[in-house]
Short mmCIF file of C-alpha atoms in Angstrom, two decimals:
data_model
loop_
_atom_site.label_atom_id
_atom_site.label_comp_id
_atom_site.label_asym_id
_atom_site.label_seq_id
_atom_site.Cartn_x
_atom_site.Cartn_y
_atom_site.Cartn_z
CA MET V 1 46.03 43.82 -27.33
CA ALA V 2 45.91 43.26 -23.60
CA ALA V 3 45.87 39.67 -22.40
CA VAL V 4 42.66 38.40 -20.83
CA ARG V 5 43.05 37.84 -17.12
CA PHE V 6 41.16 35.09 -15.41
CA PRO V 7 40.42 35.21 -11.68
CA ARG V 8 42.97 33.52 -9.44
CA PHE V 9 41.72 31.23 -6.71
CA ARG V 10 43.83 30.98 -3.59
CA HIS V 11 41.82 28.06 -2.22
CA PRO V 12 40.16 25.02 -3.86
CA ALA V 13 36.87 25.93 -2.17
CA GLN V 14 36.79 29.23 -4.05
CA LEU V 15 37.10 27.36 -7.33
CA VAL V 16 34.24 24.99 -6.58
CA MET V 17 32.00 27.86 -5.44
CA ALA V 18 32.73 29.75 -8.64
CA GLY V 19 32.02 26.61 -10.65
CA PHE V 20 28.66 26.02 -8.99
CA ALA V 21 27.71 29.67 -9.42
CA ALA V 22 28.57 29.44 -13.12
CA VAL V 23 26.48 26.27 -13.58
CA ILE V 24 23.53 27.90 -11.79
CA THR V 25 23.85 30.99 -13.99
CA VAL V 26 23.85 28.95 -17.20
CA GLY V 27 20.99 26.79 -15.91
CA THR V 28 18.92 29.85 -15.06
CA ALA V 29 19.45 31.27 -18.53
CA LEU V 30 18.45 27.98 -20.19
CA LEU V 31 15.31 27.63 -18.06
CA MET V 32 14.26 31.17 -18.97
CA LEU V 33 14.13 30.19 -22.64
CA PRO V 34 10.61 29.74 -24.05
CA ALA V 35 11.57 26.19 -25.07
CA SER V 36 11.97 25.23 -21.39
CA LYS V 37 8.38 26.06 -20.45
CA ALA V 38 5.51 23.76 -21.36
CA GLY V 39 2.99 26.55 -21.80
CA PRO V 40 3.18 29.83 -23.69
CA GLY V 41 5.74 32.46 -22.78
CA SER V 42 8.80 31.82 -20.65
CA ALA V 43 9.56 31.24 -16.97
CA SER V 44 10.30 34.21 -14.75
CA PHE V 45 13.80 34.92 -13.50
CA LEU V 46 13.03 33.83 -9.92
CA GLU V 47 11.32 30.60 -11.03
CA SER V 48 14.30 29.76 -13.23
CA LEU V 49 16.88 30.76 -10.61
CA PHE V 50 15.13 28.82 -7.87
CA THR V 51 14.82 25.67 -9.98
CA ALA V 52 18.39 25.88 -11.29
CA THR V 53 19.79 26.37 -7.78
CA SER V 54 17.65 23.58 -6.37
CA ALA V 55 18.80 21.17 -9.09
CA THR V 56 22.49 22.11 -9.03
CA CYS V 57 22.63 22.07 -5.24
CA LEU V 58 20.79 18.70 -5.20
CA THR V 59 17.91 19.96 -3.10
CA GLY V 60 14.56 19.31 -4.78
CA LEU V 61 12.48 22.20 -3.48
CA VAL V 62 10.28 23.64 -6.23
CA VAL V 63 8.12 26.72 -6.71
CA VAL V 64 6.35 25.29 -9.77
CA ASP V 65 5.01 21.85 -10.63
CA THR V 66 8.03 20.22 -12.29
CA PRO V 67 6.27 17.72 -14.62
CA VAL V 68 3.57 20.21 -15.69
CA TYR V 69 5.35 23.56 -15.81
CA TRP V 70 8.55 22.56 -17.59
CA SER V 71 8.78 21.11 -21.09
CA SER V 72 10.82 18.09 -22.11
CA PHE V 73 13.72 20.43 -22.85
CA GLY V 74 13.33 21.95 -19.40
CA HIS V 75 13.40 18.49 -17.82
CA ILE V 76 16.60 17.71 -19.70
CA VAL V 77 18.16 20.92 -18.40
CA ILE V 78 17.14 20.03 -14.83
CA LEU V 79 18.56 16.52 -15.19
CA GLY V 80 21.83 17.94 -16.54
CA LEU V 81 22.10 20.35 -13.62
CA ILE V 82 21.51 17.52 -11.14
CA GLN V 83 24.21 15.38 -12.75
CA LEU V 84 26.71 18.23 -12.89
CA GLY V 85 25.98 19.15 -9.29
CA GLY V 86 26.45 15.56 -8.17
CA PHE V 87 29.71 15.11 -10.07
CA GLY V 88 30.95 18.43 -8.69
CA ILE V 89 30.30 17.58 -5.06
CA LEU V 90 31.63 14.01 -5.27
CA THR V 91 34.75 15.02 -7.19
CA PHE V 92 35.62 18.05 -5.07
CA ALA V 93 35.07 16.27 -1.77
CA THR V 94 37.10 13.24 -2.87
CA VAL V 95 40.00 15.31 -4.18
CA LEU V 96 39.87 17.34 -0.97
CA ILE V 97 40.50 14.17 1.04
CA VAL V 98 43.57 13.49 -1.08
CA LEU V 99 44.79 17.05 -0.55
CA LEU V 100 44.33 16.71 3.20
CA SER V 101 46.26 13.45 3.21
CA ARG V 102 49.26 15.29 1.74
CA ARG V 103 49.42 17.56 4.76
CA ILE V 104 50.12 14.82 7.27
CA GLY V 105 53.54 13.32 7.90
CA LEU V 106 55.10 10.69 5.64
CA ARG V 107 55.16 8.04 8.38
CA THR V 108 51.48 8.59 9.14
CA ARG V 109 50.59 8.45 5.45
CA LEU V 110 52.44 5.16 4.95
CA ASN V 111 50.85 3.64 8.04
CA ALA V 112 47.41 4.73 6.92
CA ALA V 113 47.95 3.41 3.40
CA VAL V 114 49.08 0.01 4.68
CA GLU V 115 46.28 -0.23 7.21
CA THR V 116 43.26 1.01 5.23
CA LYS V 117 44.15 0.39 1.58
CA ALA V 118 42.02 3.45 0.87
CA ILE V 119 42.43 6.05 -1.87
CA GLY V 120 46.06 6.76 -2.54
CA LEU V 121 47.85 9.98 -3.28
CA GLY V 122 48.35 9.32 -6.95
CA ASP V 123 46.81 10.58 -10.13
CA MET V 124 43.93 13.02 -9.58
CA ARG V 125 42.64 12.17 -13.03
CA SER V 126 42.11 8.53 -12.09
CA ILE V 127 40.23 9.59 -8.96
CA VAL V 128 37.88 11.85 -10.90
CA LEU V 129 37.28 9.16 -13.52
CA GLY V 130 36.61 6.67 -10.74
CA VAL V 131 33.95 8.95 -9.28
CA ILE V 132 32.27 9.31 -12.68
CA ARG V 133 32.39 5.58 -13.43
CA ALA V 134 30.95 4.63 -10.05
CA SER V 135 28.18 7.20 -10.36
CA LEU V 136 27.15 6.11 -13.85
CA LEU V 137 27.28 2.41 -12.91
CA ILE V 138 24.98 2.80 -9.91
CA GLU V 139 22.63 5.11 -11.78
CA GLY V 140 22.51 2.66 -14.68
CA LEU V 141 21.69 -0.34 -12.48
CA VAL V 142 18.89 1.45 -10.65
CA ALA V 143 17.54 2.90 -13.89
CA ALA V 144 17.34 -0.59 -15.44
CA VAL V 145 15.16 -1.84 -12.58
CA LEU V 146 12.89 1.20 -12.73
CA VAL V 147 12.54 1.11 -16.51
CA GLU V 148 11.44 -2.52 -16.48
CA ARG V 149 8.94 -1.83 -13.67
CA PHE V 150 7.46 1.27 -15.27
CA ALA V 151 7.03 -0.50 -18.61
CA THR V 152 5.60 -3.81 -17.38
CA ARG V 153 3.64 -2.92 -14.24
CA TYR V 154 2.47 0.60 -15.12
CA GLU V 155 2.24 0.05 -18.89
CA MET V 156 4.32 3.07 -19.83
CA PRO V 157 5.58 3.10 -23.42
CA TRP V 158 9.19 1.96 -23.43
CA PRO V 159 10.62 5.38 -24.43
CA GLN V 160 8.67 7.04 -21.60
CA ALA V 161 9.65 4.29 -19.16
CA LEU V 162 13.31 4.75 -20.15
CA TRP V 163 13.16 8.50 -19.58
CA HIS V 164 11.37 8.16 -16.23
CA GLY V 165 13.75 5.44 -15.07
CA VAL V 166 16.88 7.42 -15.93
CA PHE V 167 15.56 10.68 -14.51
CA HIS V 168 14.50 9.22 -11.15
CA SER V 169 17.66 7.12 -10.87
CA VAL V 170 19.93 10.13 -11.38
CA SER V 171 17.80 12.23 -9.06
CA ALA V 172 17.90 9.52 -6.36
CA PHE V 173 21.65 8.77 -6.51
CA ASN V 174 22.43 12.48 -6.33
CA ASN V 175 19.91 12.96 -3.51
CA ALA V 176 18.18 15.65 -5.56
CA GLY V 177 14.53 14.75 -4.92
CA PHE V 178 13.17 15.92 -8.30
CA ALA V 179 10.39 13.74 -9.70
CA LEU V 180 8.39 13.64 -12.92
CA HIS V 181 5.11 13.26 -11.05
CA SER V 182 3.19 16.07 -9.37
CA ASP V 183 2.78 13.94 -6.22
CA SER V 184 6.47 13.00 -6.16
CA LEU V 185 6.36 9.18 -5.69
CA MET V 186 3.09 8.88 -3.75
CA ARG V 187 1.54 6.68 -6.45
CA PHE V 188 4.25 4.08 -5.74
CA VAL V 189 3.78 4.07 -1.95
CA THR V 190 3.20 0.29 -1.71
CA ASP V 191 5.44 -0.77 -4.61
CA PRO V 192 8.77 -2.10 -3.28
CA VAL V 193 10.23 -2.52 -6.78
CA VAL V 194 10.11 1.26 -7.21
CA SER V 195 10.61 2.41 -3.62
CA LEU V 196 13.53 0.22 -2.61
CA PRO V 197 15.80 0.98 -5.61
CA ILE V 198 15.20 4.70 -4.98
CA VAL V 199 16.16 4.20 -1.33
CA PHE V 200 19.22 2.16 -2.33
CA ALA V 201 20.44 4.81 -4.76
CA SER V 202 19.99 7.65 -2.27
CA ILE V 203 21.80 5.75 0.49
CA VAL V 204 24.73 4.77 -1.73
CA GLY V 205 25.05 8.29 -3.12
CA GLY V 206 24.99 9.69 0.39
CA LEU V 207 27.84 7.45 1.59
CA GLY V 208 30.44 9.16 -0.59
CA PHE V 209 33.01 7.81 -3.03
CA PRO V 210 35.87 7.30 -0.49
CA VAL V 211 33.64 5.04 1.62
CA LEU V 212 32.36 3.15 -1.43
CA TYR V 213 35.93 2.69 -2.65
CA GLU V 214 37.07 1.29 0.67
CA LEU V 215 34.03 -0.95 1.10
CA ARG V 216 34.59 -2.40 -2.36
CA ARG V 217 38.14 -3.35 -1.48
CA ARG V 218 37.73 -4.43 2.15
CA PHE V 219 34.03 -5.13 2.64
CA THR V 220 34.66 -8.42 4.45
CA LYS V 221 37.36 -6.94 6.73
CA PRO V 222 35.62 -4.23 8.81
CA ASN V 223 38.45 -4.20 11.35
CA GLY V 224 40.69 -2.77 8.66
CA TRP V 225 38.37 0.09 7.70
CA SER V 226 39.52 3.64 8.28
CA MET V 227 37.97 5.68 11.08
CA HIS V 228 35.99 7.70 8.55
CA THR V 229 34.43 4.62 6.95
CA LYS V 230 33.57 3.07 10.30
CA ILE V 231 31.88 6.26 11.48
CA VAL V 232 29.93 6.66 8.24
CA VAL V 233 28.73 3.04 8.12
CA TRP V 234 27.69 2.77 11.76
CA ALA V 235 26.22 6.26 12.10
CA SER V 236 24.36 5.99 8.80
CA GLY V 237 22.91 2.66 9.85
CA VAL V 238 21.74 4.04 13.19
CA PHE V 239 20.07 7.10 11.68
CA LEU V 240 18.54 5.25 8.75
CA LEU V 241 16.97 2.53 10.89
CA GLY V 242 16.17 4.90 13.74
CA GLY V 243 14.55 7.41 11.39
CA ALA V 244 12.49 4.73 9.71
CA ALA V 245 11.32 3.32 13.04
CA PHE V 246 10.44 6.80 14.33
CA VAL V 247 8.40 7.84 11.29
CA THR V 248 6.62 4.48 11.15
CA ALA V 249 5.71 4.54 14.85
CA VAL V 250 4.48 8.14 14.97
CA GLU V 251 2.53 7.97 11.69
CA TRP V 252 1.23 4.41 12.11
CA SER V 253 -2.36 5.46 12.85
CA ASN V 254 -2.43 8.79 11.02
CA PRO V 255 -5.44 8.51 8.63
CA ALA V 256 -3.82 10.98 6.21
CA THR V 257 -0.49 9.11 5.84
CA LEU V 258 0.17 5.50 6.92
CA GLY V 259 -3.20 4.79 8.53
CA PRO V 260 -5.10 3.47 5.46
CA LEU V 261 -2.27 1.12 4.40
CA ASN V 262 -1.97 -2.54 5.36
CA VAL V 263 0.90 -3.65 7.60
CA PRO V 264 3.43 -4.39 4.80
CA GLY V 265 2.48 -1.10 3.16
CA LYS V 266 2.95 0.81 6.41
CA LEU V 267 6.37 -0.74 6.97
CA LEU V 268 7.49 0.01 3.42
CA ALA V 269 6.17 3.58 3.43
CA GLY V 270 7.59 4.24 6.90
CA PHE V 271 10.99 2.89 5.91
CA PHE V 272 11.00 4.91 2.70
CA GLN V 273 9.96 8.16 4.36
CA GLY V 274 12.29 7.64 7.31
CA THR V 275 15.32 7.39 5.00
CA MET V 276 14.45 10.38 2.83
CA PRO V 277 15.39 13.12 5.38
CA ARG V 278 19.06 12.18 5.01
CA SER V 279 18.81 14.39 1.88
CA ALA V 280 16.99 12.43 -0.83
CA GLY V 281 13.83 14.54 -0.73
CA PHE V 282 11.27 12.17 -2.31
CA ASN V 283 8.00 11.39 -0.58
CA THR V 284 5.45 8.58 -0.89
CA VAL V 285 3.08 10.09 1.68
CA ASP V 286 1.80 13.65 2.08
CA ILE V 287 4.36 15.53 4.19
CA ALA V 288 1.86 18.33 4.87
CA GLU V 289 -0.47 15.85 6.62
CA MET V 290 2.14 14.43 8.98
CA ASN V 291 2.05 14.99 12.72
CA THR V 292 4.06 17.93 14.02
CA ALA V 293 6.07 15.48 16.14
CA THR V 294 7.13 13.76 12.92
CA TRP V 295 8.14 17.09 11.43
CA LEU V 296 10.36 17.78 14.44
CA GLY V 297 12.02 14.37 14.20
CA MET V 298 12.58 14.88 10.49
CA ASP V 299 14.06 18.33 11.24
CA ILE V 300 16.73 16.60 13.31
CA LEU V 301 17.37 13.94 10.67
CA MET V 302 17.58 16.56 7.90
CA PHE V 303 19.98 18.71 9.91
CA ILE V 304 22.35 15.78 10.48
CA GLY V 305 22.08 14.59 6.89
CA GLY V 306 24.33 12.03 5.24
CA ALA V 307 28.06 11.38 4.97
CA SER V 308 30.89 13.68 4.04
CA ALA V 309 32.17 13.45 0.44
CA GLY V 310 28.74 12.29 -0.70
CA THR V 311 25.73 13.81 -2.41
CA ALA V 312 23.71 14.10 0.82
CA GLY V 313 23.42 17.38 2.70
CA GLY V 314 23.27 18.43 6.35
CA ILE V 315 26.13 18.88 8.79
CA LYS V 316 27.05 15.22 8.03
CA VAL V 317 26.92 12.15 10.23
CA THR V 318 30.69 12.32 10.72
CA THR V 319 30.40 15.80 12.24
CA PHE V 320 27.62 14.66 14.56
CA ALA V 321 29.52 11.51 15.53
CA VAL V 322 32.69 13.47 16.32
CA LEU V 323 30.80 15.78 18.68
CA PHE V 324 29.04 12.79 20.26
CA PHE V 325 32.36 11.14 21.05
CA VAL V 326 33.74 14.45 22.35
CA ILE V 327 30.84 14.67 24.79
CA TYR V 328 31.24 10.98 25.68
CA ALA V 329 34.94 11.44 26.44
CA GLU V 330 34.24 14.57 28.52
CA VAL V 331 31.54 12.83 30.56
CA ARG V 332 33.92 9.95 31.27
CA GLY V 333 36.68 12.37 32.23
CA GLU V 334 39.06 11.16 29.55
CA SER V 335 41.85 13.45 28.39
CA ALA V 336 41.66 12.35 24.74
CA VAL V 337 38.81 11.51 22.38
CA ASN V 338 39.12 7.94 21.12
CA ILE V 339 37.01 6.48 18.32
CA PHE V 340 37.31 2.85 17.23
CA ASN V 341 40.68 2.45 18.95
CA ARG V 342 42.09 5.60 17.35
CA ARG V 343 42.75 8.99 18.94
CA LEU V 344 40.90 11.90 17.35
CA HIS V 345 42.98 14.91 16.36
CA GLY V 346 42.12 18.10 18.24
CA ASP V 347 41.76 20.14 15.04
CA VAL V 348 38.91 17.91 13.87
CA GLN V 349 36.97 18.65 17.05
CA ARG V 350 37.21 22.40 16.49
CA GLN V 351 36.26 22.02 12.83
CA ALA V 352 33.17 19.98 13.72
CA LEU V 353 32.11 22.52 16.34
CA THR V 354 32.58 25.38 13.87
CA VAL V 355 30.46 23.71 11.17
CA VAL V 356 27.65 22.95 13.62
CA LEU V 357 27.51 26.41 15.18
CA LEU V 358 27.62 28.18 11.82
CA SER V 359 24.84 25.91 10.55
CA VAL V 360 22.73 26.54 13.64
CA ALA V 361 23.23 30.28 13.19
CA ALA V 362 22.14 30.14 9.55
CA VAL V 363 19.02 28.06 10.29
CA THR V 364 18.05 30.19 13.29
CA THR V 365 18.48 33.49 11.44
CA ALA V 366 16.43 32.35 8.44
CA THR V 367 13.69 30.87 10.62
CA VAL V 368 13.35 34.10 12.57
CA ALA V 369 13.10 36.00 9.28
CA PHE V 370 10.28 33.69 8.19
CA MET V 371 8.46 34.07 11.48
CA VAL V 372 8.50 37.87 11.59
CA SER V 373 7.45 38.40 7.96
CA THR V 374 5.10 35.53 7.03
CA THR V 375 1.97 33.96 8.48
CA PHE V 376 3.36 30.42 8.50
CA THR V 377 3.80 28.56 11.78
CA LEU V 378 7.12 27.86 13.47
CA ASP V 379 6.84 24.18 12.53
CA GLN V 380 6.37 24.99 8.85
CA SER V 381 9.03 27.70 8.75
CA LEU V 382 11.67 25.63 10.55
CA PHE V 383 10.99 22.60 8.35
CA GLU V 384 11.29 24.65 5.16
CA VAL V 385 14.49 26.40 6.24
CA ILE V 386 16.23 23.21 7.36
CA SER V 387 15.13 21.43 4.19
CA ALA V 388 16.65 24.20 2.06
CA PHE V 389 19.87 24.68 4.05
CA CYS V 390 20.49 20.95 4.36
CA THR V 391 19.56 20.44 0.67
CA VAL V 392 16.86 17.86 1.39
CA GLY V 393 13.91 19.06 -0.67
CA LEU V 394 11.04 17.87 1.53
CA SER V 395 8.36 20.49 2.16
CA THR V 396 5.15 20.96 4.10
CA GLY V 397 3.72 22.52 0.94
CA ILE V 398 4.50 26.19 1.50
CA THR V 399 7.37 26.74 -0.95
CA ALA V 400 5.28 28.00 -3.86
CA ASP V 401 3.20 30.23 -1.55
CA LEU V 402 6.19 32.08 -0.12
CA PRO V 403 6.70 35.75 -1.09
CA ASP V 404 9.46 36.41 -3.60
CA PRO V 405 11.99 37.68 -1.00
CA HIS V 406 11.58 34.49 1.01
CA GLN V 407 11.99 32.30 -2.06
CA PHE V 408 15.18 34.19 -2.82
CA LEU V 409 16.28 33.58 0.78
CA LEU V 410 15.78 29.86 0.19
CA VAL V 411 17.98 30.15 -2.91
CA ILE V 412 20.75 31.61 -0.76
CA LEU V 413 20.25 28.92 1.88
CA MET V 414 20.46 26.14 -0.70
CA PHE V 415 23.69 27.53 -2.12
CA ILE V 416 25.29 28.13 1.28
CA GLY V 417 23.99 24.84 2.65
CA ARG V 418 25.42 22.81 -0.21
CA LEU V 419 28.80 24.54 -0.37
CA GLY V 420 29.10 26.39 2.93
CA PRO V 421 29.93 23.49 5.27
CA VAL V 422 32.26 22.00 2.64
CA THR V 423 34.15 25.24 2.09
CA VAL V 424 34.32 26.07 5.79
CA ALA V 425 35.59 22.62 6.69
CA SER V 426 38.14 22.57 3.88
CA ALA V 427 39.33 26.07 4.67
CA LEU V 428 39.90 25.10 8.27
CA ALA V 429 41.55 21.82 7.38
CA LEU V 430 43.85 23.13 4.65
CA ARG V 431 45.02 26.33 6.26
CA SER V 432 48.42 26.39 7.93
CA ARG V 433 49.26 28.89 10.66
CA ARG V 434 51.89 28.30 13.26
CA ARG V 435 52.00 30.54 16.31
CA MET V 436 55.57 31.11 17.46
CA TYR V 437 54.50 31.66 21.04
CA GLU V 438 51.80 30.57 23.49
CA LEU V 439 49.71 32.88 25.66
CA PRO V 440 49.12 32.30 29.38
CA GLU V 441 46.44 29.69 30.03
CA GLU V 442 43.23 30.43 31.90
CA ARG V 443 39.93 28.54 32.32
CA PRO V 444 36.52 30.27 32.36
CA ILE V 445 33.65 28.69 34.29
CA ILE V 446 31.54 26.47 32.04
CA GLY V 447 27.93 25.58 32.87
#
C-alpha cells in the first residue's frame, strides 16, 4: 500500500495560506448545512462561502442579515471561524517575528534582547500559548463588562446576555465586525458602557501580541521600547485620535448621523466611528448616510489599518510610518532613514514600498471592475473594495445587492487582503539571495 503524501511547504506563508483555505472550506460546508440556517432549506454556496471567508479573514462584510438568516448553530460556526482566524493571524505573525530575528547577527540579537527585553528566541510553544492566553484574557474581561450591561440595562435574560457579550467581545478583539443585531451596534450609540469596551478590545487586538508583550514588561520605560513598538504606539495614537476628530467634525451637523445627538452623544459616536476604520468594522451610525467626504477619509484610514502582527487589516501603520520617514529623510537630504534614534535597514524600505504598491494595484483593479460592470458610484465602489481588501467590514449598504461575480470578487479580496500583505512581506523578509557581483550604477530622472 502506497504511503500517503502530504504537500510540502517551502515557506511558512504557504502553510498559513493553506490553513486558512482549509478553515474557510470547512466553515463553508458547515454553513451550508440546514442546521445553520434559521429558516427552511439551507444557505447557498456563495452565501456560505462569503460568510465563512468574511469570518475567518476577520472582515465582517455580509450578504445576509447575520442575526436573522443564521440559526444559533450558524452563529456558533461564525464565532468559531472568527476565533480561529484571530488565533491564526496572531500566532503566525508573532512566530514570523521570531523567525526573522534568527536571521540577524548574534551581536545584533544580543544587543536587541538586552535593550528591548522583547520576545526571545526560545520555545515556539510558549509563544503560541502566550498568544492564546492573552487573547482569551482580554476577550473574557470585555465580555464580562458587556454581559453585565446587557443583563441589567437592557434586561436581556442572563443566558442571552452571556452569549451576546461573548460573541461581541470575540468579534471586537479580533476586529471581525460581526454583530448579533441587524443594525450592528446602532442601538448602543450613546451607551459608553457598550461602546468603549468594544473600542478597547478592537484597539488592543489591533496592536499585536509583540507590542502587548513589550508594553506589559516595559510600559513605564518608553525609551527602552523597540522601534516597532514605538512606531505602533505613536502612529496608532495619531490615526485613532485623528480619525475620531475627522469623523466627528465632518458629521457633526449631519441630520442622518450625529446631528440629532446631544454633545456627549456626538463625541462618543464620533470617537467610536472614527476608530472603527482601523479594521473593527462595527458601526453605531448609518454608514450609508454619511457625507462622501467622510467616506473618503475613512477610505484612507481603512487602507492604512492597524499594526503588524495584530488582528487589524490594511497595509499597517508600520508600513505607512516607514514610508513617511523615508520621504522625510529624502526631503531633508539625509543619506539614511533614522527613526527614534535608530537607522532603518534598506530592505525594510523596499518591503514597505512593495506592500503598498501591490495593495494599491489590487484596490485599483477591483474598483475599476466594479465601475465598468455595476451601477454603483465611485464612492460606493471604492469604499466597498477597500473595506474588503483591508478586512474592515464597513459598508455603504451595497454588499447584498452586488451581483454574484462581484460578491465572489470580494471573497478573493478578503482572502488576499488578510494574507497577501503578510505573505508578501514575510517572503521578502525571509528570502536569502546574495549577488556575487554588482552591475554598473546609473540614475534615471525622477519627477
